[in-house]
CSV table of C-alpha atoms in Angstrom, one decimal:
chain,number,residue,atom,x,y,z
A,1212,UNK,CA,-119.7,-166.5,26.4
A,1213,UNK,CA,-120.9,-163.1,24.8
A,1214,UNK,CA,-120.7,-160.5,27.0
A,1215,UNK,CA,-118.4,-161.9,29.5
A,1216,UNK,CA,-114.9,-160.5,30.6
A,1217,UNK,CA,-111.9,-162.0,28.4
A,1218,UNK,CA,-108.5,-162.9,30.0
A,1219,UNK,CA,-107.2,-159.3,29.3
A,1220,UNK,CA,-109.5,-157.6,30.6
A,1221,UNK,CA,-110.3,-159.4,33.6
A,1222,UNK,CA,-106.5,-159.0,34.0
A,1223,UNK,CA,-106.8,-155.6,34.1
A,1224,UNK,CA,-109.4,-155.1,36.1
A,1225,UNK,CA,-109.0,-157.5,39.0
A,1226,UNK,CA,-106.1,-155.7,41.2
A,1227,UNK,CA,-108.8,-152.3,41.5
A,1228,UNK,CA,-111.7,-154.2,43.2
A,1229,UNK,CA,-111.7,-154.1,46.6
A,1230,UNK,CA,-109.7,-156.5,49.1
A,1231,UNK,CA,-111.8,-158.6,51.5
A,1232,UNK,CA,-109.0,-160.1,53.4
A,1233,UNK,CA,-111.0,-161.3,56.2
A,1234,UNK,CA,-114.4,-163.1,57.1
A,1235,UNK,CA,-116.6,-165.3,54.7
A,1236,UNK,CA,-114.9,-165.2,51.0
A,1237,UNK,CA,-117.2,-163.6,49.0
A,1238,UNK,CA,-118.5,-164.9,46.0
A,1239,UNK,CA,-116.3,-165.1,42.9
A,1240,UNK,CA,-115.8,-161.6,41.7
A,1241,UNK,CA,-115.4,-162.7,38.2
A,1242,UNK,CA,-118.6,-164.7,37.9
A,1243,UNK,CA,-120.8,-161.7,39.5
A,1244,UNK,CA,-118.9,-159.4,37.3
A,1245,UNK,CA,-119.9,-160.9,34.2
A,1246,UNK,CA,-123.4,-161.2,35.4
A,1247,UNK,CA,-123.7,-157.6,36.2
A,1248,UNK,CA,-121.9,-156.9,32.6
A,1249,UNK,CA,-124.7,-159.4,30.9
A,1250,UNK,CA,-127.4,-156.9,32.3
A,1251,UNK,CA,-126.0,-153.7,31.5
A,1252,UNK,CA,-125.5,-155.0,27.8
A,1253,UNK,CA,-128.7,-156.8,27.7
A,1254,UNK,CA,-130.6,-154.5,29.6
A,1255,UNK,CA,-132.7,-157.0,30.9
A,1256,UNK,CA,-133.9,-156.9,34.2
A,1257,UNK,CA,-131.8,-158.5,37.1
A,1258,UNK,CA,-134.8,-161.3,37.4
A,1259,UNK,CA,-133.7,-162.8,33.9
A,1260,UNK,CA,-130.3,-163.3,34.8
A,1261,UNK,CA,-129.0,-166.3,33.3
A,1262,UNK,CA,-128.6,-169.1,36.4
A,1263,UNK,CA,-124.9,-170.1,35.3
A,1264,UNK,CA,-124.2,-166.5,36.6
A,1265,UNK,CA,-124.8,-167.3,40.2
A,1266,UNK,CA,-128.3,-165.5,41.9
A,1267,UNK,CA,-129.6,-162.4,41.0
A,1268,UNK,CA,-129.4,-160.8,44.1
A,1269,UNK,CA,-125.6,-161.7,44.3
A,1270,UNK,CA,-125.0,-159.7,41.4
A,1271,UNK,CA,-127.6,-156.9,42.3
A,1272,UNK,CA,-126.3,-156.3,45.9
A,1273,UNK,CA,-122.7,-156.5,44.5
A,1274,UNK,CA,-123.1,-153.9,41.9
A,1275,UNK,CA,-125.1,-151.6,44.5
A,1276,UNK,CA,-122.8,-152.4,47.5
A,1277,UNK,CA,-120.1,-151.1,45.5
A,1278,UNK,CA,-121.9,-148.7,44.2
A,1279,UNK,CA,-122.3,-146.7,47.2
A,1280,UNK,CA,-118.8,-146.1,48.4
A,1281,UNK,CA,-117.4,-145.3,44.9
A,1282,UNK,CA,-116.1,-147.9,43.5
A,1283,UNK,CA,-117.1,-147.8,39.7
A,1284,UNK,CA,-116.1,-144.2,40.0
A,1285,UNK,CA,-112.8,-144.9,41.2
A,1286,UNK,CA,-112.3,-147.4,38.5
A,1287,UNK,CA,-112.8,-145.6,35.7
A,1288,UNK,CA,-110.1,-142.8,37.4
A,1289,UNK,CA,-107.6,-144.7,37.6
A,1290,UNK,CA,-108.2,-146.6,34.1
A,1291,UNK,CA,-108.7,-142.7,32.2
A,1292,UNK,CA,-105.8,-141.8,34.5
A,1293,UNK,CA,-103.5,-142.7,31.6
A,1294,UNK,CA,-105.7,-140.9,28.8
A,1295,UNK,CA,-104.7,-138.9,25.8
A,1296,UNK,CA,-105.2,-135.0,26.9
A,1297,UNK,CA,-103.7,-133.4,23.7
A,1298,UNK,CA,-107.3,-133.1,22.5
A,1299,UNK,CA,-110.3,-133.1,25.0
A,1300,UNK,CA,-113.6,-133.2,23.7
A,1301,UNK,CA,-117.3,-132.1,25.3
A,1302,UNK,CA,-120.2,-133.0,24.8
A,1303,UNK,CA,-124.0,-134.8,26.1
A,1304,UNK,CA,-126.7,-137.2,24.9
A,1305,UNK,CA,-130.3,-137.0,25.7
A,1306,UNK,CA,-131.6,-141.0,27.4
A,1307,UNK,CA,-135.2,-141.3,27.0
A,1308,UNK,CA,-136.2,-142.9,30.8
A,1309,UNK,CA,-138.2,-145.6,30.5
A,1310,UNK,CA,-142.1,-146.1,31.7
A,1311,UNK,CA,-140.5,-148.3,34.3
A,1312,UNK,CA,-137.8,-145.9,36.0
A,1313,UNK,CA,-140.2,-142.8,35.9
A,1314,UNK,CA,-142.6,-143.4,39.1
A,1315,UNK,CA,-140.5,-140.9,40.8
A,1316,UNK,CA,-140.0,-138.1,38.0
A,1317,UNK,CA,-140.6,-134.8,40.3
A,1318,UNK,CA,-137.9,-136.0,42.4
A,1319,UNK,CA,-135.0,-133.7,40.9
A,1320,UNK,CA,-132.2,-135.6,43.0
A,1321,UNK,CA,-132.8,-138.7,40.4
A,1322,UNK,CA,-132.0,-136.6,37.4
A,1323,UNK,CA,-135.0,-137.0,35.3
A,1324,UNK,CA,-136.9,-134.2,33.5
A,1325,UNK,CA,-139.6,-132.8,30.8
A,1326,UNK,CA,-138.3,-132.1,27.0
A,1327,UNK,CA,-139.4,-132.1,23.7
A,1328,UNK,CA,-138.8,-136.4,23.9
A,1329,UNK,CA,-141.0,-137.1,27.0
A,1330,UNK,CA,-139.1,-137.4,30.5
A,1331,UNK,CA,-135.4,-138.1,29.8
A,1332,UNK,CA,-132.0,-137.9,31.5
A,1333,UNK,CA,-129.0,-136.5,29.9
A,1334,UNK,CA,-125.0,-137.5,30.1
A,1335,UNK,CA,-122.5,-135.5,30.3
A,1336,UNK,CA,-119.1,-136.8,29.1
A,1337,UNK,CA,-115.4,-135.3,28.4
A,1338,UNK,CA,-113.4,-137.5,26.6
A,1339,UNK,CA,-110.0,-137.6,25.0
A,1340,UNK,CA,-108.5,-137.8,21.6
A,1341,UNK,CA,-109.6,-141.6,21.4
A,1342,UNK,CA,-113.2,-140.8,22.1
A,1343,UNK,CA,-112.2,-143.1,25.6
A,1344,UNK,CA,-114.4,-141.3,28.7
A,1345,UNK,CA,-112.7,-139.0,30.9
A,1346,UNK,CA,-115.4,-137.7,33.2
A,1347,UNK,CA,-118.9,-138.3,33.1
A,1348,UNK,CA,-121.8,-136.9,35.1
A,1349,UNK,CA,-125.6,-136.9,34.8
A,1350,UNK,CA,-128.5,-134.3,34.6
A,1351,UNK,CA,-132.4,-133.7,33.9
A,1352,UNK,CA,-132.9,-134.0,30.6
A,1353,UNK,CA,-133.8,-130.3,29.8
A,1354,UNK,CA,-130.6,-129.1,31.4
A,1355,UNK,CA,-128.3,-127.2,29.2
A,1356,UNK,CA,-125.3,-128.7,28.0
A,1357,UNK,CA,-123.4,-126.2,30.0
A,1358,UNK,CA,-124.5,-126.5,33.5
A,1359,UNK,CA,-122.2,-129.3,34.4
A,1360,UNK,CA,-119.1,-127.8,32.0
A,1361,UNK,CA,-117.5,-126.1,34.8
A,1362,UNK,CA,-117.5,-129.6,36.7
A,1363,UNK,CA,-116.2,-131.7,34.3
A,1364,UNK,CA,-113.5,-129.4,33.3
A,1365,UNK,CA,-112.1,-129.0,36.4
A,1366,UNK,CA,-109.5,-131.2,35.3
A,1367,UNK,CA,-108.1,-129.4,31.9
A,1368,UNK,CA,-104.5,-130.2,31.5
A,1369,UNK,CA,-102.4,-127.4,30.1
A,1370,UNK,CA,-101.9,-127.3,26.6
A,1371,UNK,CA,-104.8,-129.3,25.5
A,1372,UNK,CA,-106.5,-128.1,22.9
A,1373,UNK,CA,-110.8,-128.4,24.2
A,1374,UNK,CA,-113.4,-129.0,21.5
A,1375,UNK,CA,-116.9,-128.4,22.0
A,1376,UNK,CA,-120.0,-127.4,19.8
A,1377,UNK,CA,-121.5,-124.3,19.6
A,1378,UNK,CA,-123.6,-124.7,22.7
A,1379,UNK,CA,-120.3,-124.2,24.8
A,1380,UNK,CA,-119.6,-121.0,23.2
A,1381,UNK,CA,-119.5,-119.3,26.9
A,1382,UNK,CA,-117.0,-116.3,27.3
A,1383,UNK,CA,-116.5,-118.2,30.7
A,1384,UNK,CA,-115.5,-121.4,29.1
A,1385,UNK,CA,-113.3,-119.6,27.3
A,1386,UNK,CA,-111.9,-118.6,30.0
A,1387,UNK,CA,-111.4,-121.6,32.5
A,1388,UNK,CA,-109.6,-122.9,29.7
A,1389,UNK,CA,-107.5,-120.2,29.3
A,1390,UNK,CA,-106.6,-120.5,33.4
A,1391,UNK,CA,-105.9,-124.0,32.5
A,1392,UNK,CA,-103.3,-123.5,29.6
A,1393,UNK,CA,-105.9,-124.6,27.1
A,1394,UNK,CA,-107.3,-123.7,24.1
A,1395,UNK,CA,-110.7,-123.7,23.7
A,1396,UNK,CA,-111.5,-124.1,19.6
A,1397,UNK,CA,-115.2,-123.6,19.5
A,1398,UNK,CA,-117.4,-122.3,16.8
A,1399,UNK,CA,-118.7,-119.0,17.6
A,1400,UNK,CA,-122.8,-118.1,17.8
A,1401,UNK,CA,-124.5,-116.0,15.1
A,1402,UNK,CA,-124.9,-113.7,17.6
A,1403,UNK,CA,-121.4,-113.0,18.7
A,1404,UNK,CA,-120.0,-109.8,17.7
A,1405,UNK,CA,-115.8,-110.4,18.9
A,1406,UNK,CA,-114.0,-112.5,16.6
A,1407,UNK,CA,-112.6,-115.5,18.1
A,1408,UNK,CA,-109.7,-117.9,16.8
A,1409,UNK,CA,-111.8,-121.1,15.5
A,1410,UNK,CA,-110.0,-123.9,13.2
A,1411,UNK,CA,-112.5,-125.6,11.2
A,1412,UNK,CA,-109.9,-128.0,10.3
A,1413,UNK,CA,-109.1,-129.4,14.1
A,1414,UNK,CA,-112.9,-128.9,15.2
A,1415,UNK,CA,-113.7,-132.2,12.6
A,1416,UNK,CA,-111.6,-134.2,15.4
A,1417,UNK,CA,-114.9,-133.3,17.5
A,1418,UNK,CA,-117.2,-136.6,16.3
A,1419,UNK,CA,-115.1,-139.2,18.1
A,1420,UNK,CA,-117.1,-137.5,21.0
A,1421,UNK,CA,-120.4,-138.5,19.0
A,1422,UNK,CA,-118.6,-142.4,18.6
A,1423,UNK,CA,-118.1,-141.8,22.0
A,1424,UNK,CA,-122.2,-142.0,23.0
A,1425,UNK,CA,-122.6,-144.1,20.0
A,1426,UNK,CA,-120.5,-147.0,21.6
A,1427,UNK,CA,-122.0,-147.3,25.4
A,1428,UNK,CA,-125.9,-147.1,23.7
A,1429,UNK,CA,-124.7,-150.7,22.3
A,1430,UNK,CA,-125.0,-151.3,26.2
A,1431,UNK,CA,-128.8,-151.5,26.2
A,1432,UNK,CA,-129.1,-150.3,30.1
A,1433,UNK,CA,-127.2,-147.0,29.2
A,1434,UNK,CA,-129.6,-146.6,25.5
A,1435,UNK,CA,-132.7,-146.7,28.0
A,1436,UNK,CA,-133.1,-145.7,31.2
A,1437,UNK,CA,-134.7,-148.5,33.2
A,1438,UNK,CA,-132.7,-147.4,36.5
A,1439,UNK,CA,-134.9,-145.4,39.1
A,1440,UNK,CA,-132.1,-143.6,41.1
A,1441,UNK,CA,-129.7,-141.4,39.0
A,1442,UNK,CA,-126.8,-143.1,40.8
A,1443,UNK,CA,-127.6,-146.7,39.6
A,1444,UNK,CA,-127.9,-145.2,35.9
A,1445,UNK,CA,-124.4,-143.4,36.5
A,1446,UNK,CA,-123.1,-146.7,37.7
A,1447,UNK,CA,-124.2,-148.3,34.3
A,1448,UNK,CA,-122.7,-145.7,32.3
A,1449,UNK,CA,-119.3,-145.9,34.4
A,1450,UNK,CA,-119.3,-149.7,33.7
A,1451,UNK,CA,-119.8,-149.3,29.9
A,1452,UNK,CA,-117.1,-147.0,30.1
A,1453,UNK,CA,-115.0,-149.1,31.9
A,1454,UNK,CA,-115.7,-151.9,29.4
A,1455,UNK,CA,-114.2,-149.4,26.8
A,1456,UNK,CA,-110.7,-148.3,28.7
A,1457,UNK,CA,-110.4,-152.6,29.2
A,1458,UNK,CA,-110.8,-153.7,25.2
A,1459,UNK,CA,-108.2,-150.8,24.7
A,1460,UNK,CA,-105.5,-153.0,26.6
A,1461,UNK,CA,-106.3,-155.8,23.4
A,1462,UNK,CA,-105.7,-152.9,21.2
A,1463,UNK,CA,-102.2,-152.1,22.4
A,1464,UNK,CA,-101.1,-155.4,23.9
């Protein structure tokens, strides 16, 4: 059915959930998978679940029980594990948080905050010269798109090139990439007064960052944010991300 996991990519992704060797089996992953998947895509609420997926709750407490000790995180690290770092690419995209998620706004912990849109949420992402996620993080909405840079490029492998807009044109940037034997080809501000090396030509590379957000705001829980805690909004973006990395193995197989 639409939405659900194909043979491929359930394939793929079966071995990195966790092991339950002992007690009660649980519930069959697949199944509560694809229910969790028909949410994040429908953006429904957990309540409309379709029955033939199992309970709602099953799928709920699955999706926050793994939640909690990492494991969407550690999926999506060891899926982008095999990524194409010739080219990385920055960037974020402004979520508008839905009337529903936003009783506890002036709780900073949740990432939520005032701009020009209302209250909104903002992700982070690096991704590589597929426009697949690399890292991802989360932020208030009013945030700059710098304040989680240093984060996210943590990671810079040596002799990438690292493409950004003009809002990353930070001397320190420059700089981490330079420790991290990359080049950093970023348009400089109006207002900077050293010339810097900028390729016009390999900065056009930069909108499969843009296809990037484009593609997981098909998943309608990522497009709106009905999620309350920043972590379960994360959790949705890591899963639409995941879903990416797994249609690549259709691609190349």
């Amino acid at each position: 059915m639409r939405y659900e996991l194909a043979d491929y990519e359930w394939v793929a992704i079966k071995p990195m959930l966790p092991n339950k060797p002992r007690g009660v089996p649980r519930v069959n992953d697949r199944r509560v998978l694809n229910g969790i998947f028909w949410v994040l895509r429908s953006g429904a609420p957990w309540r409309d679940l379709p029955d033939h997926f199992g309970p709602y709750t099953t799928c709920y407490n699955r999706f926050v029980r793994w939640r909690r000790p990492g494991v969407w995180g550690r999926i999506i690290d060891a899926l982008a594990a095999a990524h194409d770092a010739a080219v990385q690419m920055i960037d974020t995209s402004i979520v508008r948080v839905h009337q529903h998620g936003a009783c506890i706004a002036r709780n900073r912990r949740q990432s939520m905050g005032r701009s020009r849109g209302g209250l909104t949420s903002k992700i982070h992402a690096v991704v590589d010269s597929n426009g697949l996620p690399v890292r991802l993080a989360l932020s208030p909405g009013e945030a700059h798109d710098v304040r989680l840079a240093g984060k996210l490029l943590s990671r810079l492998k040596s002799g990438s090139m690292l493409l950004a807009d003009r809002g990353y044109d930070a001397d320190w940037i420059r700089e981490l990439a330079m420790k991290k034997g990359a080049w950093a080809n970023i348009p400089p501000k109006s207002n900077r007064n050293d010339p810097i090396c900028f390729s016009p030509y390999l900065y056009r590379a930069r909108n499969r960052v843009e296809r990037f957000f484009n593609r997981i705001k098909q998943f309608r829980r990522v497009a709106t944010r009905y999620d309350r805690l920043a972590a379960n909004y994360l959790a949705f973006v890591q899963l639409a991300s995941i879903r990416l990395w797994l249609r690549l193995n259709e691609s190349t197989s």
